[in-house]
Amino acid sequence: MADTLLDHETGAAHYDETRGGVPRAEAAAGAVLRLLPSGARTLLDLACGTGLVTERTARPGLRVLGGPRVPPHRLREDHRRLTAPAPTRLPYRQNFSRIRRAPAHPGPMTQHRDAHHHGAGHDHSASPSHSHSHSHGDGAELDWGRLAPLLERQAEVAGGAYREAAAWLGTLVPASGVRRLLDVGSGPGVITALLAEAFPYAEAVAVDGTPELLERARARAEDHGLGGRVSTLRAELPEETATLGEADLLWAGNSLHHIGDQRAALADFAKLLRPGGLVALVEGGLPLRHLPRDIGIGRPGLEARLDAEHADWFARMRAELPGAVREPDDWRALFVSAGLTPAGTRTFLVDVPAPVPPVVRELAVRHFERLREGMGEHLAAEDRTVLDRLLDPADEHSLHRRPDLFHLTAHTVHTARKG
């Protein structure tokens, strides 16, 4: 054994390189820190390897044990010294985002539909973004005092998926390299705050056309201790895109499809990116589902028929936008046409199985209320009757009473890089 000497430095460098290096370590450390309870004082990293991740979890007030040059016997001693803490129950709103049936709905990533009634539900599988304040000609003045809390709850339900998406983005662009990020169509700023937490060196800018929503975005940032890094910018797109300023990361959550010429809008987004910068579009995914195929009343397949009607409405909405240009939803091709290099696409699941907590039941009721109001005249009489029964609290099949209610959707994130 005397002539067998290990080159630990070379081995460690190879170990780190084959596991994604610094970008992956920063993303992993960020994911670990987001899982810690707010009162955590000590973090023990067992089997820490070279410590590349461990050393990036250091934060004021948090004792981190493990990391490079820590011999195994020290780790065992540190572990024995730690007093096992009592189980920590996170506040309901924090814990809720982790409810899911499988490695989970950033969702749906859904809040956009509420912001834009349009008389057809405008669900888009739930997107927490709101790119502009107008209502595409329906003439209705929106009650943001009522809608904004709903948008926030929808985004919070999808929080787990959005955190997964943000962690994935951290593997595509190093957190240390993101100094300014734009959340285009930010709504009340739920995702803005999440992105600011995922990219701790960045100034995060919430961009929206509705002052009431931007005010809530500022308040949320203050509540999360992010007031020094989160700012807001009122802008109407696409007319004012050039005023947004440069960015290392541009996030557009279900907002691009509200711009008539999506190809031109992407080209404008590309101009805002610094070299190496990343654009992330949330577009598409899977429709929101709350009910089984056969709900015991009416003809089975109600939500599938609602989806078909919504698809027709969505096509009409797109066609009526100013400067509308019909484009296939080939995001890779659109990225390339804007001079960007596609960097990957992933879909994130939001899954809250039955029985659901009260907040999800409330969201389901509001969702079907909008569908009944916006689509009613386009549905068969039998389906209208079923919707009325689902919304009647006194009916035994009501959404208010059903034990089989769930919340399932998926959001797809498309990314591309500049340069």
Coordinates of C-alpha atoms in Angstrom, one line a residue:
M1 CA 0.0 0.0 0.0
A2 CA 3.0 2.3 0.6
D3 CA 3.5 2.9 -3.2
T4 CA -0.2 3.7 -3.8
L5 CA -0.6 7.4 -3.4
L6 CA -3.9 9.2 -4.3
D7 CA -3.8 12.6 -6.0
H8 CA -6.7 14.0 -4.0
E9 CA -6.6 17.5 -5.6
T10 CA -6.8 16.1 -9.2
G11 CA -9.5 13.6 -8.1
A12 CA -11.6 16.3 -6.4
A13 CA -11.4 18.5 -9.5
H14 CA -12.5 15.7 -11.7
Y15 CA -15.3 14.8 -9.3
D16 CA -16.6 18.4 -9.4
E17 CA -16.3 18.8 -13.1
T18 CA -18.2 15.6 -13.9
R19 CA -21.1 16.7 -11.6
G20 CA -21.8 20.0 -13.2
G21 CA -19.1 22.2 -11.5
V22 CA -19.9 25.5 -9.9
P23 CA -23.2 26.3 -11.7
R24 CA -24.8 23.0 -10.6
A25 CA -23.4 23.4 -7.0
E26 CA -24.9 26.9 -6.8
A27 CA -28.3 25.6 -7.9
A28 CA -28.1 22.6 -5.5
A29 CA -27.1 24.9 -2.6
G30 CA -30.0 27.2 -3.4
A31 CA -32.4 24.3 -3.4
V32 CA -31.2 23.1 0.0
L33 CA -31.5 26.6 1.5
R34 CA -35.1 27.0 0.2
L35 CA -36.0 23.8 2.1
L36 CA -34.7 25.0 5.4
P37 CA -37.2 26.2 8.0
S38 CA -36.8 29.9 8.7
G39 CA -35.5 29.3 12.2
A40 CA -32.8 26.8 11.3
R41 CA -29.4 27.4 13.0
T42 CA -27.3 24.4 11.9
L43 CA -27.0 22.5 8.7
L44 CA -25.0 19.2 8.6
D45 CA -23.9 18.0 5.1
L46 CA -23.3 14.3 5.4
A47 CA -21.2 12.7 2.6
C48 CA -20.3 16.2 1.4
G49 CA -17.8 15.1 -1.1
T50 CA -15.5 18.0 -2.0
G51 CA -17.7 20.5 -0.3
L52 CA -18.4 22.5 -3.4
V53 CA -22.1 22.6 -2.5
T54 CA -21.6 22.8 1.2
E55 CA -19.5 26.0 1.1
R56 CA -22.2 27.7 -1.0
T57 CA -24.8 27.2 1.7
A58 CA -23.1 29.5 4.2
R59 CA -25.4 32.3 5.4
P60 CA -25.3 34.7 8.3
G61 CA -26.7 32.9 11.4
L62 CA -26.5 29.4 9.9
R63 CA -23.8 27.1 11.1
V64 CA -22.8 24.8 8.3
L65 CA -20.9 21.6 9.2
G66 CA -19.2 19.6 6.5
G67 CA -17.4 20.7 3.4
P68 CA -13.8 20.5 2.1
R69 CA -10.9 19.4 4.3
V70 CA -13.3 18.2 7.1
P71 CA -12.2 14.7 8.1
P72 CA -14.8 12.0 8.6
H73 CA -14.3 11.7 12.3
R74 CA -15.0 15.4 12.7
L75 CA -18.3 15.0 10.8
R76 CA -19.3 12.2 13.2
E77 CA -18.4 14.3 16.2
D78 CA -20.4 17.2 14.8
H79 CA -23.3 15.0 14.2
R80 CA -23.2 13.6 17.8
R81 CA -23.1 17.2 19.2
L82 CA -26.2 18.2 17.3
T83 CA -29.3 17.9 19.3
A84 CA -32.1 16.5 17.2
P85 CA -34.6 19.3 16.8
A86 CA -38.3 18.8 17.4
P87 CA -40.1 18.4 14.1
T88 CA -40.6 21.8 12.6
R89 CA -44.0 22.5 11.0
L90 CA -43.8 25.2 8.4
P91 CA -46.5 27.8 8.3
Y92 CA -49.3 26.6 6.1
R93 CA -48.7 28.8 3.2
Q94 CA -45.0 27.8 3.0
N95 CA -45.7 24.1 3.5
F96 CA -48.6 24.0 1.1
S97 CA -46.5 24.5 -2.0
R98 CA -44.9 21.1 -1.4
I99 CA -48.1 19.1 -1.5
R100 CA -48.0 16.8 -4.5
R101 CA -48.6 13.3 -5.6
A102 CA -45.3 12.8 -7.3
P103 CA -42.2 14.9 -7.7
A104 CA -44.3 17.7 -8.5
H105 CA -48.1 22.1 -10.2
P106 CA -45.3 24.8 -10.3
G107 CA -49.7 25.0 -10.4
P108 CA -51.2 25.4 -12.8
M109 CA -48.9 28.2 -13.5
T110 CA -52.2 30.0 -13.4
Q111 CA -53.3 33.4 -12.6
H112 CA -53.4 35.0 -15.9
R113 CA -56.9 33.8 -16.7
D114 CA -58.3 35.7 -13.8
A115 CA -56.6 38.9 -14.7
H116 CA -58.0 38.7 -18.2
H117 CA -61.6 37.6 -18.0
H118 CA -62.2 38.1 -21.7
G119 CA -65.6 36.4 -21.1
A120 CA -64.1 32.9 -21.5
G121 CA -62.4 32.0 -18.4
H122 CA -58.9 32.6 -19.8
D123 CA -57.3 29.9 -17.8
H124 CA -54.2 28.9 -19.7
S125 CA -53.8 26.2 -17.2
A126 CA -53.1 28.8 -14.6
S127 CA -50.4 31.2 -15.0
P128 CA -49.3 33.7 -12.4
S129 CA -48.4 36.4 -14.8
H130 CA -50.2 39.4 -16.0
S131 CA -48.6 41.2 -18.8
H132 CA -50.8 44.1 -19.3
S133 CA -53.8 45.9 -17.9
H134 CA -56.1 46.1 -20.9
S135 CA -58.8 43.5 -21.5
H136 CA -58.6 43.1 -25.3
G137 CA -61.7 45.0 -25.9
D138 CA -64.2 43.4 -23.6
G139 CA -64.7 46.8 -21.9
A140 CA -64.9 45.3 -18.5
E141 CA -63.1 47.2 -15.6
L142 CA -61.4 44.6 -13.5
D143 CA -61.7 44.7 -9.7
W144 CA -58.0 44.3 -8.7
G145 CA -58.8 44.5 -5.0
R146 CA -60.8 41.3 -5.5
L147 CA -58.6 39.6 -8.2
A148 CA -55.1 40.3 -6.8
P149 CA -55.4 38.0 -3.7
L150 CA -56.8 35.3 -6.0
L151 CA -53.8 35.7 -8.3
E152 CA -51.5 35.4 -5.3
R153 CA -53.1 32.3 -4.0
Q154 CA -53.0 30.6 -7.4
A155 CA -49.3 31.4 -7.8
E156 CA -48.6 30.1 -4.2
V157 CA -50.4 26.8 -4.9
A158 CA -48.0 26.5 -7.9
G159 CA -45.0 27.6 -5.8
G160 CA -43.3 24.2 -5.6
A161 CA -43.2 23.9 -9.4
Y162 CA -42.0 27.4 -9.8
R163 CA -39.2 26.7 -7.3
E164 CA -38.2 23.7 -9.3
A165 CA -38.2 25.7 -12.5
A166 CA -36.0 28.4 -10.9
A167 CA -33.6 25.8 -9.6
W168 CA -33.4 24.3 -13.1
L169 CA -32.7 27.8 -14.6
G170 CA -29.8 28.0 -12.0
T171 CA -28.2 25.1 -13.9
L172 CA -28.4 27.0 -17.2
V173 CA -27.1 30.3 -16.0
P174 CA -24.9 30.6 -12.8
A175 CA -26.6 32.5 -10.0
S176 CA -23.5 34.6 -9.5
G177 CA -23.8 35.7 -13.1
V178 CA -27.3 37.0 -12.9
R179 CA -27.1 40.6 -11.7
R180 CA -30.4 41.8 -13.1
L181 CA -33.6 39.9 -13.9
L182 CA -36.9 40.9 -15.4
D183 CA -40.2 39.2 -14.6
V184 CA -42.3 40.4 -17.6
G185 CA -46.0 40.2 -16.8
S186 CA -45.3 39.9 -13.1
G187 CA -48.8 40.3 -11.7
P188 CA -48.6 40.7 -7.9
G189 CA -45.0 39.6 -7.8
V190 CA -45.2 36.1 -6.3
I191 CA -42.8 34.7 -9.0
T192 CA -40.6 37.9 -8.8
A193 CA -39.9 37.2 -5.2
L194 CA -39.2 33.5 -5.8
L195 CA -36.8 34.4 -8.6
A196 CA -35.1 37.0 -6.4
E197 CA -34.6 34.3 -3.8
A198 CA -33.2 31.8 -6.3
F199 CA -30.8 34.4 -7.8
P200 CA -29.5 36.1 -4.6
Y201 CA -27.0 38.5 -6.4
A202 CA -29.7 39.9 -8.8
E203 CA -31.8 43.0 -8.8
A204 CA -35.2 41.6 -9.7
V205 CA -37.6 43.9 -11.6
A206 CA -41.4 43.2 -11.6
V207 CA -42.8 44.5 -14.9
D208 CA -46.5 44.9 -15.3
G209 CA -49.1 47.3 -16.7
T210 CA -51.3 47.4 -13.7
P211 CA -50.3 49.7 -10.8
E212 CA -52.4 47.9 -8.2
L213 CA -50.6 44.6 -8.9
L214 CA -47.2 46.3 -8.8
E215 CA -48.1 47.8 -5.4
R216 CA -48.7 44.3 -4.1
A217 CA -45.4 43.1 -5.7
R218 CA -43.6 45.8 -3.7
A219 CA -45.4 44.8 -0.5
R220 CA -44.6 41.1 -1.0
A221 CA -40.9 41.9 -1.6
E222 CA -40.8 43.9 1.7
D223 CA -42.6 41.1 3.6
H224 CA -40.0 38.6 2.3
G225 CA -37.0 40.8 3.2
L226 CA -36.3 41.5 -0.5
G227 CA -37.2 45.2 -0.6
G228 CA -33.6 46.2 -1.3
R229 CA -33.3 44.0 -4.4
V230 CA -36.8 44.0 -5.9
S231 CA -38.2 46.9 -7.8
T232 CA -41.2 47.5 -10.0
L233 CA -41.6 49.0 -13.4
R234 CA -44.9 49.9 -15.1
A235 CA -44.9 49.2 -18.8
E236 CA -47.3 48.3 -21.5
L237 CA -46.0 45.7 -24.0
P238 CA -44.9 45.5 -26.7
E239 CA -44.9 49.3 -27.1
E240 CA -42.6 49.9 -24.1
T241 CA -40.3 46.8 -24.2
A242 CA -37.3 48.9 -25.0
T243 CA -37.7 50.8 -21.7
L244 CA -37.2 47.7 -19.6
G245 CA -33.4 47.8 -19.6
E246 CA -30.8 45.1 -19.9
A247 CA -31.1 41.8 -18.1
D248 CA -29.1 38.6 -17.5
L249 CA -32.4 36.6 -17.1
L250 CA -35.8 37.5 -18.6
W251 CA -38.8 35.5 -17.4
A252 CA -42.1 35.8 -19.2
G253 CA -44.8 33.6 -17.6
N254 CA -47.8 33.1 -19.8
S255 CA -47.5 36.7 -21.0
L256 CA -46.0 36.4 -24.5
H257 CA -49.2 35.0 -26.0
H258 CA -51.0 38.3 -25.2
I259 CA -48.7 40.1 -27.7
G260 CA -50.0 40.0 -31.3
D261 CA -46.6 39.5 -33.0
Q262 CA -44.8 37.0 -30.8
R263 CA -41.9 36.6 -33.2
A264 CA -41.2 40.4 -33.1
A265 CA -41.7 40.4 -29.3
L266 CA -39.1 37.7 -28.9
A267 CA -36.7 39.7 -31.0
D268 CA -37.3 42.7 -28.7
F269 CA -36.7 40.5 -25.7
A270 CA -33.4 39.3 -27.2
K271 CA -32.2 42.9 -27.5
L272 CA -32.6 43.3 -23.8
L273 CA -30.4 40.3 -22.9
R274 CA -26.8 40.8 -22.1
P275 CA -24.2 38.4 -23.7
G276 CA -24.8 34.9 -22.3
G277 CA -28.2 36.0 -20.9
L278 CA -31.2 33.6 -20.7
V279 CA -34.8 34.1 -21.7
A280 CA -37.4 31.7 -20.0
L281 CA -40.9 31.5 -21.5
V282 CA -43.7 29.7 -19.7
E283 CA -46.1 28.7 -22.5
G284 CA -48.2 25.6 -22.9
G285 CA -48.2 22.6 -20.7
L286 CA -51.3 20.7 -19.7
P287 CA -54.8 22.0 -19.0
L288 CA -56.0 22.4 -15.4
R289 CA -58.0 19.5 -14.0
H290 CA -60.2 19.5 -10.9
L291 CA -62.6 16.6 -11.5
P292 CA -62.6 12.9 -12.6
R293 CA -63.9 12.0 -16.0
D294 CA -67.2 10.8 -14.6
I295 CA -68.5 13.1 -11.9
G296 CA -71.8 11.3 -11.4
I297 CA -74.0 13.9 -13.1
G298 CA -74.4 14.9 -16.7
R299 CA -72.4 13.4 -19.5
P300 CA -68.8 12.2 -18.6
G301 CA -65.9 14.3 -19.9
L302 CA -67.1 17.8 -18.8
E303 CA -63.7 19.3 -18.5
A304 CA -62.5 18.0 -21.8
R305 CA -65.5 19.8 -23.5
L306 CA -64.6 22.9 -21.6
D307 CA -61.0 22.6 -22.8
A308 CA -62.3 22.4 -26.4
E309 CA -64.4 25.5 -26.0
H310 CA -61.5 27.3 -24.3
A311 CA -59.2 26.4 -27.3
D312 CA -61.6 28.1 -29.6
W313 CA -61.8 31.1 -27.4
F314 CA -58.0 31.3 -27.2
A315 CA -57.7 31.3 -31.0
R316 CA -60.2 34.1 -31.2
M317 CA -58.4 36.1 -28.6
R318 CA -55.1 35.7 -30.4
A319 CA -56.7 36.7 -33.7
E320 CA -58.2 39.9 -32.2
L321 CA -54.9 41.2 -30.7
P322 CA -53.4 44.3 -32.3
G323 CA -50.9 43.4 -35.0
A324 CA -51.8 39.7 -34.6
V325 CA -49.6 37.3 -36.6
R326 CA -50.4 33.6 -36.6
E327 CA -47.4 31.5 -35.7
P328 CA -47.0 27.8 -35.0
D329 CA -46.1 27.2 -31.3
D330 CA -42.6 26.1 -32.3
W331 CA -40.7 28.0 -29.6
R332 CA -37.3 26.6 -30.7
A333 CA -37.8 28.0 -34.2
L334 CA -39.0 31.3 -32.8
F335 CA -36.0 31.5 -30.6
V336 CA -33.7 30.9 -33.5
S337 CA -35.4 33.5 -35.6
A338 CA -34.8 36.0 -32.8
G339 CA -31.0 35.2 -32.9
L340 CA -31.1 33.1 -29.7
T341 CA -29.8 29.6 -29.1
P342 CA -32.3 27.2 -27.6
A343 CA -31.1 26.0 -24.1
G344 CA -33.7 23.4 -23.2
T345 CA -37.4 22.8 -22.4
R346 CA -38.9 21.3 -19.2
T347 CA -42.4 20.8 -17.9
F348 CA -43.2 21.1 -14.2
L349 CA -46.1 19.4 -12.5
V350 CA -48.5 20.9 -10.0
D351 CA -50.4 18.1 -8.3
V352 CA -52.6 18.5 -5.2
P353 CA -54.5 15.2 -4.8
A354 CA -57.9 14.8 -3.1
P355 CA -58.8 15.6 -0.4
V356 CA -57.7 19.2 -1.1
P357 CA -57.2 21.9 1.5
P358 CA -59.8 24.8 1.7
V359 CA -57.7 27.2 -0.4
V360 CA -57.6 24.8 -3.4
R361 CA -61.4 24.2 -3.1
E362 CA -61.9 27.9 -3.1
L363 CA -59.8 28.3 -6.3
A364 CA -61.7 25.5 -8.0
V365 CA -65.0 27.2 -7.2
R366 CA -63.7 30.5 -8.6
H367 CA -62.4 28.7 -11.7
F368 CA -65.7 27.1 -12.5
E369 CA -67.6 30.4 -11.8
R370 CA -65.5 32.1 -14.4
L371 CA -66.1 29.3 -16.9
R372 CA -69.9 29.4 -16.3
E373 CA -70.0 33.1 -16.7
G374 CA -67.7 33.3 -19.7
M375 CA -68.5 30.1 -21.7
G376 CA -72.1 29.4 -20.7
E377 CA -73.7 30.6 -23.9
H378 CA -71.4 28.4 -26.0
L379 CA -72.1 25.2 -24.0
A380 CA -74.8 22.6 -24.4
A381 CA -77.8 23.0 -22.1
E382 CA -76.9 19.8 -20.2
D383 CA -73.4 21.1 -19.5
R384 CA -74.7 24.5 -18.3
T385 CA -77.0 22.6 -15.9
V386 CA -74.1 20.6 -14.6
L387 CA -72.1 23.7 -14.0
D388 CA -75.0 25.3 -12.1
R389 CA -75.2 22.2 -9.9
L390 CA -71.4 22.2 -9.3
L391 CA -71.6 25.8 -8.1
D392 CA -74.7 25.3 -5.9
P393 CA -73.4 24.9 -2.3
A394 CA -76.7 23.1 -1.4
D395 CA -76.2 20.4 -4.1
E396 CA -74.7 17.1 -2.9
H397 CA -72.5 17.1 -6.1
S398 CA -71.3 20.6 -5.5
L399 CA -67.7 21.6 -5.7
H400 CA -68.2 22.9 -2.1
R401 CA -68.8 19.3 -1.0
R402 CA -67.1 16.9 -3.4
P403 CA -64.5 14.6 -1.7
D404 CA -62.9 13.8 -5.1
L405 CA -61.9 17.4 -6.0
F406 CA -58.2 17.7 -6.9
H407 CA -55.8 20.2 -8.6
L408 CA -53.6 19.0 -11.4
T409 CA -51.8 20.9 -14.2
A410 CA -48.4 21.3 -15.8
H411 CA -46.4 24.2 -17.0
T412 CA -43.8 24.1 -19.7
V413 CA -40.7 26.4 -19.6
H414 CA -38.8 27.1 -22.8
T415 CA -35.4 28.6 -22.6
A416 CA -32.8 30.2 -25.0
R417 CA -29.5 31.9 -24.6
K418 CA -28.0 35.0 -26.2
G419 CA -24.5 34.5 -27.8

